[in-house]
Coordinates of C-alpha atoms and ligand atoms in Angstrom, one line a residue:
M1 CA 0.0 0.0 0.0
Q2 CA 2.8 2.4 1.0
Y3 CA 4.8 1.6 -2.0
Y4 CA 1.8 2.0 -4.2
T5 CA 1.2 5.4 -2.7
I6 CA 4.8 6.5 -3.2
F7 CA 4.7 5.1 -6.8
V8 CA 1.5 7.0 -7.6
F9 CA 2.9 10.2 -6.0
C10 CA 6.1 9.9 -8.0
F11 CA 4.1 9.1 -11.2
L12 CA 2.0 12.2 -10.8
V13 CA 4.8 14.6 -9.8
F14 CA 7.3 13.5 -12.4
Q15 CA 5.0 12.5 -15.2
P16 CA 5.7 15.5 -17.4
F17 CA 9.5 15.0 -17.0
V18 CA 9.3 11.3 -17.6
Y19 CA 7.1 11.4 -20.7
G20 CA 8.1 14.9 -21.9
Q21 CA 4.6 15.7 -22.9
L22 CA 2.5 18.8 -22.8
D23 CA 0.3 18.9 -19.8
Y24 CA -2.8 21.0 -18.7
K25 CA -1.4 21.1 -15.1
F26 CA 2.2 21.8 -16.1
Y27 CA 2.6 25.0 -14.2
D28 CA -0.2 24.5 -11.6
S29 CA 2.3 24.1 -8.7
T30 CA 5.3 25.9 -10.1
C31 CA 3.6 29.1 -11.4
P32 CA -0.1 29.2 -10.3
N33 CA -0.6 32.8 -11.3
L34 CA 0.7 32.3 -14.8
T35 CA -2.6 32.9 -16.7
K36 CA -3.4 35.9 -14.6
I37 CA 0.0 37.5 -15.2
V38 CA -0.2 36.9 -19.0
R39 CA -3.8 38.1 -19.2
F40 CA -2.9 41.3 -17.3
G41 CA 0.1 41.8 -19.6
I42 CA -2.0 41.5 -22.7
W43 CA -4.8 43.6 -21.2
S44 CA -2.4 46.5 -20.4
A45 CA -0.7 46.3 -23.8
M46 CA -4.1 46.4 -25.5
A47 CA -5.2 49.4 -23.4
N48 CA -2.1 51.2 -25.0
D49 CA -2.3 49.8 -28.5
T50 CA -5.6 48.2 -29.8
R51 CA -3.6 46.4 -32.6
I52 CA -1.2 44.6 -30.3
G53 CA -3.4 41.4 -29.9
A54 CA -3.4 40.9 -33.6
S55 CA 0.4 41.3 -33.8
L56 CA 0.9 38.7 -31.0
L57 CA -1.5 36.2 -32.6
R58 CA 0.5 36.5 -35.9
L59 CA 3.8 36.2 -34.0
H60 CA 2.7 32.9 -32.5
F61 CA 1.7 31.7 -36.0
H62 CA 5.1 32.7 -37.4
D63 CA 6.8 30.9 -34.5
C64 CA 4.9 27.6 -35.0
I65 CA 4.7 27.4 -38.8
S66 CA 8.5 27.7 -39.2
N67 CA 10.5 25.0 -37.3
G68 CA 7.7 24.4 -34.8
C69 CA 6.6 26.3 -31.7
E70 CA 9.9 26.8 -30.0
G71 CA 10.3 30.6 -29.6
S72 CA 12.8 30.9 -32.5
V73 CA 11.0 34.0 -33.8
L74 CA 11.8 35.9 -30.6
L75 CA 15.6 35.4 -30.9
D76 CA 17.9 38.3 -31.9
E77 CA 20.8 37.7 -34.3
S78 CA 23.8 35.9 -32.8
S79 CA 27.2 34.7 -33.9
S80 CA 25.7 31.3 -34.8
F81 CA 22.5 32.2 -36.5
R82 CA 20.6 35.0 -38.3
S83 CA 17.4 36.3 -36.7
E84 CA 14.0 35.3 -38.1
K85 CA 13.0 38.9 -37.3
D86 CA 15.0 39.8 -40.5
A87 CA 13.1 37.2 -42.7
F88 CA 11.0 38.8 -45.4
P89 CA 7.6 38.1 -43.8
N90 CA 8.8 39.5 -40.4
R91 CA 11.1 42.4 -41.3
N92 CA 9.3 45.8 -40.7
S93 CA 6.2 43.8 -40.0
A94 CA 6.3 41.4 -37.0
R95 CA 5.6 43.3 -33.8
G96 CA 4.8 42.6 -30.1
F97 CA 8.3 41.5 -28.9
E98 CA 8.4 44.1 -26.1
V99 CA 5.1 42.8 -24.7
I100 CA 6.5 39.3 -24.5
D101 CA 9.7 40.7 -22.8
T102 CA 7.6 42.6 -20.2
I103 CA 5.4 39.6 -19.4
K104 CA 8.6 37.4 -19.1
A105 CA 10.2 39.9 -16.7
N106 CA 7.0 39.8 -14.5
L107 CA 7.0 36.0 -14.6
E108 CA 10.7 35.9 -13.6
K109 CA 9.7 37.8 -10.5
A110 CA 6.7 35.6 -9.7
C111 CA 8.2 32.2 -10.6
P112 CA 11.9 32.5 -11.6
G113 CA 13.4 30.3 -14.3
T114 CA 10.1 28.4 -14.8
V115 CA 8.0 29.5 -17.7
S116 CA 9.3 29.1 -21.3
C117 CA 9.1 32.0 -23.7
T118 CA 7.3 29.7 -26.1
D119 CA 4.5 29.0 -23.6
I120 CA 4.3 32.7 -22.9
L121 CA 3.8 33.5 -26.6
T122 CA 1.3 30.6 -27.0
L123 CA -0.7 32.0 -24.0
A124 CA -0.4 35.6 -25.3
A125 CA -2.0 34.6 -28.6
R126 CA -4.9 32.8 -26.7
E127 CA -5.5 35.8 -24.4
S128 CA -5.3 38.2 -27.3
V129 CA -8.1 36.2 -29.1
F130 CA -10.2 36.0 -26.0
L131 CA -9.9 39.6 -25.0
A132 CA -10.9 40.6 -28.6
G133 CA -14.1 38.6 -28.1
G134 CA -13.0 35.4 -29.7
P135 CA -13.0 31.8 -28.3
Y136 CA -11.2 30.7 -25.2
Y137 CA -9.5 27.4 -25.8
A138 CA -7.7 25.3 -23.2
L139 CA -3.9 24.9 -23.8
A140 CA -1.6 22.2 -22.4
M141 CA 1.7 23.7 -21.3
G142 CA 5.4 22.5 -21.1
R143 CA 6.8 23.8 -24.4
R144 CA 10.6 24.3 -24.1
D145 CA 12.5 27.1 -25.8
G146 CA 14.7 26.2 -28.8
L147 CA 18.4 26.9 -29.0
T148 CA 18.5 28.4 -32.5
A149 CA 16.7 30.3 -35.2
N150 CA 16.6 29.8 -38.9
I151 CA 16.0 32.7 -41.3
T152 CA 15.9 30.3 -44.3
T153 CA 12.9 28.3 -43.0
A154 CA 11.2 31.5 -41.9
N155 CA 11.4 32.7 -45.5
T156 CA 10.3 29.5 -47.0
D157 CA 7.7 28.2 -44.5
I158 CA 5.7 31.3 -43.6
P159 CA 3.0 31.7 -46.3
S160 CA 3.1 34.7 -48.6
P161 CA 0.0 36.7 -49.7
F162 CA 1.3 36.4 -53.3
E163 CA 1.5 32.6 -53.6
S164 CA -1.2 30.2 -54.8
L165 CA -3.8 28.6 -52.4
E166 CA -2.3 25.3 -53.4
N167 CA 1.1 26.3 -52.2
I168 CA -0.3 27.8 -48.9
I169 CA -2.3 24.6 -48.3
S170 CA 0.9 22.5 -48.7
K171 CA 2.7 24.7 -46.2
F172 CA 0.1 23.8 -43.6
T173 CA -0.3 20.1 -44.5
T174 CA 3.4 19.5 -44.2
K175 CA 3.1 20.6 -40.6
G176 CA 0.2 18.2 -39.9
L177 CA -2.5 20.9 -40.3
D178 CA -5.4 20.2 -42.7
L179 CA -7.6 22.1 -45.1
K180 CA -10.1 23.0 -42.3
D181 CA -7.2 24.4 -40.3
V182 CA -6.1 26.6 -43.3
V183 CA -9.6 28.1 -43.5
S184 CA -10.4 28.5 -39.8
L185 CA -6.9 29.9 -39.0
S186 CA -7.2 32.3 -41.9
G187 CA -10.1 33.8 -39.9
A188 CA -7.4 35.4 -37.7
H189 CA -7.5 38.1 -40.4
T190 CA -10.7 39.3 -38.7
I191 CA -8.3 41.5 -36.6
G192 CA -5.2 43.6 -37.4
F193 CA -3.8 45.4 -40.4
A194 CA -1.9 44.9 -43.6
Q195 CA 0.6 47.2 -45.3
C196 CA -0.4 48.3 -48.8
F197 CA 2.4 46.5 -50.5
T198 CA 1.0 43.1 -49.4
F199 CA -2.1 43.5 -51.7
K200 CA -1.2 46.5 -54.0
P201 CA -0.8 44.3 -57.1
R202 CA -4.5 43.6 -56.9
L203 CA -5.4 47.3 -57.2
F204 CA -3.5 48.5 -60.3
N205 CA -3.0 46.8 -63.7
F206 CA -3.9 43.4 -62.2
N207 CA -2.1 40.6 -64.2
G208 CA -1.2 43.1 -67.0
S209 CA -4.8 44.3 -67.4
A210 CA -5.9 48.0 -67.0
A211 CA -8.2 47.1 -64.2
P212 CA -8.1 45.8 -60.6
D213 CA -8.4 42.2 -59.6
P214 CA -11.9 41.1 -60.7
Q215 CA -12.2 39.1 -57.4
L216 CA -12.2 42.5 -55.6
D217 CA -15.4 44.3 -55.0
T218 CA -15.3 47.5 -57.3
S219 CA -16.2 50.0 -54.6
L220 CA -13.7 48.4 -52.1
A221 CA -11.0 48.5 -54.9
A222 CA -11.7 52.3 -55.3
S223 CA -11.4 53.0 -51.6
L224 CA -8.2 50.8 -51.3
Q225 CA -6.7 52.8 -54.3
T226 CA -7.3 56.0 -52.2
A227 CA -5.6 54.4 -49.1
C228 CA -2.8 53.0 -51.2
P229 CA -2.0 55.3 -54.1
N230 CA 0.0 53.8 -57.0
Q231 CA 3.4 54.9 -55.8
D232 CA 6.1 53.3 -53.7
S233 CA 5.7 55.8 -50.9
S234 CA 2.3 54.3 -50.0
D235 CA 3.8 50.8 -49.6
T236 CA 3.8 50.9 -45.8
N237 CA 0.4 52.6 -45.3
L238 CA -1.8 50.4 -43.1
V239 CA -5.3 49.1 -44.0
P240 CA -7.5 47.0 -41.7
L241 CA -7.9 43.4 -42.8
D242 CA -11.5 43.7 -41.6
S243 CA -12.6 47.3 -41.8
V244 CA -16.0 46.6 -40.4
T245 CA -15.0 45.3 -36.9
T246 CA -11.2 45.8 -37.0
T247 CA -10.5 45.0 -33.3
K248 CA -13.3 42.5 -32.8
F249 CA -12.7 38.8 -33.2
D250 CA -15.8 37.7 -35.1
N251 CA -16.8 36.0 -38.4
I252 CA -17.2 39.2 -40.5
Y253 CA -13.9 38.3 -42.3
F254 CA -15.7 35.3 -43.8
K255 CA -18.8 37.4 -44.8
R256 CA -16.4 39.7 -46.6
L257 CA -14.8 36.9 -48.5
V258 CA -18.3 35.8 -49.7
N259 CA -18.9 39.2 -51.2
N260 CA -15.4 39.7 -52.7
S261 CA -14.2 42.0 -50.0
G262 CA -11.1 40.1 -48.9
I263 CA -8.0 42.3 -48.6
L264 CA -5.1 39.9 -49.4
G265 CA -5.2 37.9 -52.6
S266 CA -4.5 34.8 -50.5
D267 CA -7.6 35.6 -48.4
Q268 CA -9.9 35.9 -51.4
A269 CA -8.4 32.8 -53.0
L270 CA -10.2 30.7 -50.3
M271 CA -13.4 31.4 -52.4
S272 CA -11.9 30.1 -55.6
D273 CA -11.5 26.4 -54.5
N274 CA -14.9 24.8 -53.9
R275 CA -13.5 22.8 -51.0
T276 CA -12.4 25.9 -49.0
A277 CA -15.2 28.1 -50.3
S278 CA -17.9 25.8 -48.8
M279 CA -16.2 26.1 -45.4
V280 CA -15.9 29.9 -45.8
I281 CA -19.6 30.1 -46.5
N282 CA -20.3 27.9 -43.4
Y283 CA -18.2 30.2 -41.2
S284 CA -19.9 33.3 -42.6
K285 CA -23.3 31.9 -41.6
F286 CA -22.4 30.2 -38.2
P287 CA -20.2 32.3 -35.9
Y288 CA -20.1 29.6 -33.2
L289 CA -19.0 27.0 -35.7
F290 CA -16.1 29.3 -36.6
A291 CA -15.3 30.0 -32.9
K292 CA -15.2 26.3 -32.1
D293 CA -13.1 25.3 -35.2
F294 CA -10.7 28.2 -34.7
G295 CA -10.1 27.1 -31.1
A296 CA -9.5 23.5 -32.2
S297 CA -7.1 24.6 -35.0
M298 CA -5.2 26.9 -32.6
I299 CA -4.6 24.0 -30.3
K300 CA -3.3 22.0 -33.2
L301 CA -1.1 24.9 -34.3
S302 CA 0.3 25.3 -30.8
T303 CA 1.6 21.7 -30.7
V304 CA 3.4 21.8 -34.1
G305 CA 7.1 20.7 -33.6
V306 CA 7.2 21.4 -29.9
I307 CA 10.2 20.7 -27.8
T308 CA 9.5 19.0 -24.4
G309 CA 11.0 17.2 -21.4
Q310 CA 14.7 17.8 -21.0
N311 CA 15.3 19.1 -24.5
G312 CA 15.8 22.8 -25.2
Q313 CA 15.8 25.1 -22.3
V314 CA 13.7 27.7 -20.4
R315 CA 15.2 31.0 -21.5
N316 CA 16.0 33.7 -19.0
K317 CA 15.4 36.4 -21.6
C318 CA 13.2 35.7 -24.6
N319 CA 15.5 37.4 -27.2
V320 CA 18.6 35.4 -26.4
V321 CA 19.5 31.8 -25.6
N322 CA 21.0 31.2 -22.1
Ligands
HEM1 C1 -2.9 31.5 -44.8 C2 -1.8 32.1 -45.0 C3 -1.5 33.5 -44.5 C4 -1.0 34.5 -45.2 C5 -0.6 34.5 -46.7 C6 -0.9 35.6 -44.3 C7 -0.4 36.9 -44.7 C8 -0.4 38.0 -43.9 C9 0.0 39.3 -44.3 C10 0.7 39.7 -45.6 C11 -0.3 40.2 -43.3 C12 0.0 41.7 -43.2 C13 1.4 41.9 -42.7 C14 1.9 43.3 -42.9 O1 1.4 44.0 -43.8 O2 2.9 43.7 -42.2 C15 -0.9 39.4 -42.2 C16 -1.3 39.9 -41.0 C17 -1.9 39.2 -40.0 N1 -1.9 37.8 -40.0 FE1 -1.7 36.6 -41.5 N2 -1.3 35.3 -43.1 C18 -1.7 34.0 -43.1 C19 -2.2 33.2 -42.1 C20 -2.4 33.7 -40.8 C21 -2.7 32.9 -39.7 C22 -2.8 31.3 -39.7 C23 -2.7 33.7 -38.6 C24 -3.0 33.3 -37.1 C25 -3.5 32.2 -36.7 C26 -2.5 35.0 -39.1 C27 -2.6 36.2 -38.3 C28 -2.5 37.5 -38.8 C29 -2.8 38.6 -38.0 C30 -3.5 38.7 -36.7 C31 -2.4 39.7 -38.8 C32 -2.5 41.2 -38.4 C33 -1.2 41.6 -37.7 C34 -1.0 43.0 -37.2 O3 -1.9 43.8 -37.3 O4 0.1 43.3 -36.6 N3 -2.3 35.0 -40.4 N4 -1.0 38.1 -42.6
NAG2 C1 -0.8 34.9 -6.9 O1 -1.3 36.2 -6.9 C2 -1.9 36.6 -5.6 C3 -2.5 38.0 -5.8 O2 -3.3 38.0 -7.0 C4 -0.9 36.6 -4.5 O3 -1.6 36.9 -3.3 C5 -0.3 35.2 -4.4 O4 0.8 35.3 -3.5 C6 0.3 34.8 -5.8 N1 0.8 33.5 -5.7 C7 2.0 33.1 -6.0 C8 2.4 31.7 -5.8 O5 2.8 33.9 -6.6
NAG3 C1 2.3 51.7 -26.6 O1 2.2 51.4 -27.9 C2 3.1 52.0 -28.8 C3 2.8 51.5 -30.2 O2 2.8 50.1 -30.3 C4 4.5 51.5 -28.4 O3 5.5 52.1 -29.3 C5 4.8 51.9 -27.0 O4 6.1 51.4 -26.6 C6 3.7 51.4 -26.1 N1 3.9 51.9 -24.7 C7 3.8 51.1 -23.6 C8 4.0 51.8 -22.3 O5 3.6 49.9 -23.7
NAG4 C1 18.0 26.1 -41.7 O1 17.2 25.1 -42.3 C2 17.6 24.7 -43.5 C3 16.5 23.9 -44.1 O2 16.1 22.9 -43.2 C4 18.9 24.0 -43.4 O3 19.4 23.5 -44.7 C5 19.9 24.9 -42.8 O4 21.1 24.3 -42.5 C6 19.4 25.6 -41.5 N1 20.3 26.6 -41.1 C7 20.7 26.8 -39.8 C8 21.6 28.0 -39.6 O5 20.4 26.0 -38.9
NAG5 C1 -19.6 42.9 -47.9 O1 -19.7 42.4 -46.5 C2 -19.3 43.4 -45.6 C3 -19.3 42.7 -44.2 O2 -20.6 42.2 -44.0 C4 -20.1 44.6 -45.7 O3 -19.6 45.6 -44.8 C5 -20.0 45.2 -47.1 O4 -20.8 46.3 -47.2 C6 -20.3 44.1 -48.1 N1 -20.1 44.6 -49.4 C7 -20.9 44.5 -50.4 C8 -20.5 45.1 -51.7 O5 -22.0 43.9 -50.2
NAG6 C1 -15.3 20.9 -57.1 O1 -14.7 21.3 -58.3 C2 -14.2 20.2 -59.0 C3 -13.5 20.7 -60.3 O2 -13.7 22.1 -60.5 C4 -15.3 19.3 -59.4 O3 -14.8 18.2 -60.1 C5 -16.0 18.8 -58.1 O4 -17.1 18.0 -58.4 C6 -16.4 20.0 -57.2 N1 -16.9 19.5 -56.0 C7 -17.9 20.0 -55.4 C8 -18.3 19.4 -54.0 O5 -18.6 20.8 -55.8
NAG7 C1 -20.9 23.1 -42.5 O1 -21.3 23.0 -41.2 C2 -22.1 21.9 -40.8 C3 -22.4 22.0 -39.4 O2 -23.0 23.2 -39.1 C4 -21.3 20.6 -41.2 O3 -22.2 19.5 -41.0 C5 -20.9 20.6 -42.6 O4 -20.1 19.5 -42.9 C6 -20.1 21.9 -42.9 N1 -19.7 21.9 -44.3 C7 -18.4 22.1 -44.6 C8 -18.1 22.1 -46.1 O5 -17.5 22.3 -43.8

């Protein structure tokens, strides 16, 4: 009986270390206030900058889709690797690093050396979605931080708004994500902004014609031409990805795709394949279906290529390996 009790005790206490798996109770005893601290960090950052939740959600995606969720996107350049912050999809675009650093500093006071930067970014994305009115999804914890970054894979694995839907789908499926994940996760574009250069080819002389992209609503094309005049100086102007409810996490993004009002060519392309179009139409009609599927897909995204157990490390500072 005693031995059995001791065995059960050891099993429960050391299970995450033995099996090296993600666990819903991972920080319950070592950092009980973790969620509160992250939520407060996101809440304060949002009070100062209503766009920051969108930026953090995107940062988590860029972390996970390139080499797995291991915090590589947070690392600055070092003598042994180039920073993913300089990769084309991130340079002058990825933001939110200071928010992660601030939350990490607060966590180092509450529970020193305990919570990985990768788990912080994963939770930051969840809290950002939730505080914007989106779904709350339960996350298992215990991701460890990687020891390196790779600018090459950041350039090749993060989808581009200029590539075909077929290409984008394969960038998801090679990571174990499926067609439904592509569509539901694209719904993240219900919040945040895009720079004009990411969709400008749709506005002027589309594919050598004299007109804009025919898959772009004509009155929206006209207003985007005003926001993004046909000169290089407008390249970095910002346009909301969902101009109807820019800071609210809802299903309006999908309603807009149905009426040809997607901003990025890669967004609108979801309507040009009947497999994805039927899901877009479903999400445009049923907000709760979108919320449920988005949460489920985020959980899948947050487990792509994770490092657990004794591998990797818990960084002391998120921008540099220990
Ligand atoms: C499906 C392929 C995707 C493509 C081609 C794509 C492309 C882009 C582009 C070009 C921007 C604008 C960046 C800029 O102008 O600086 C953007 C913004 C954004 N993306 Fe995506 N994205 C994709 C999927 C995702 C996914 C899966 C998520 C999250 C789950 C996501 C979240 C966001 C968010 C929230 C923003 C706004 C960021 C901000 O305002 O700072 N995207 N995306
Ligand atoms: C958690 O936060 C509460 C206040 O919100 C504090 O009283 C408590 O000491 C904290 N617990 C730990 C373990 O840091
Ligand atoms: C507030 O947001 C702006 C814009 O993102 C940022 O530059 C600034 O550092 C933020 N200030 C604080 C106190 O977080
Ligand atoms: C980055 O990843 C690519 C493709 O997997 C690989 O060939 C390259 O050696 C890696 N670079 C570094 C610095 O790890
Ligand atoms: C397309 O849908 C959006 C969101 O529902 C709406 O604001 C916009 O007016 C619609 N555009 C057209 C041309 O119907
Ligand atoms: C989708 O389109 C393909 C080719 O355009 C067609 O063969 C197929 O029957 C369509 N499927 C559905 C469900 O409409
Ligand atoms: C649309 O949603 C319903 C449930 O509301 C589901 O049964 C159906 O398979 C969905 N269709 C697609 C194409 O996802």
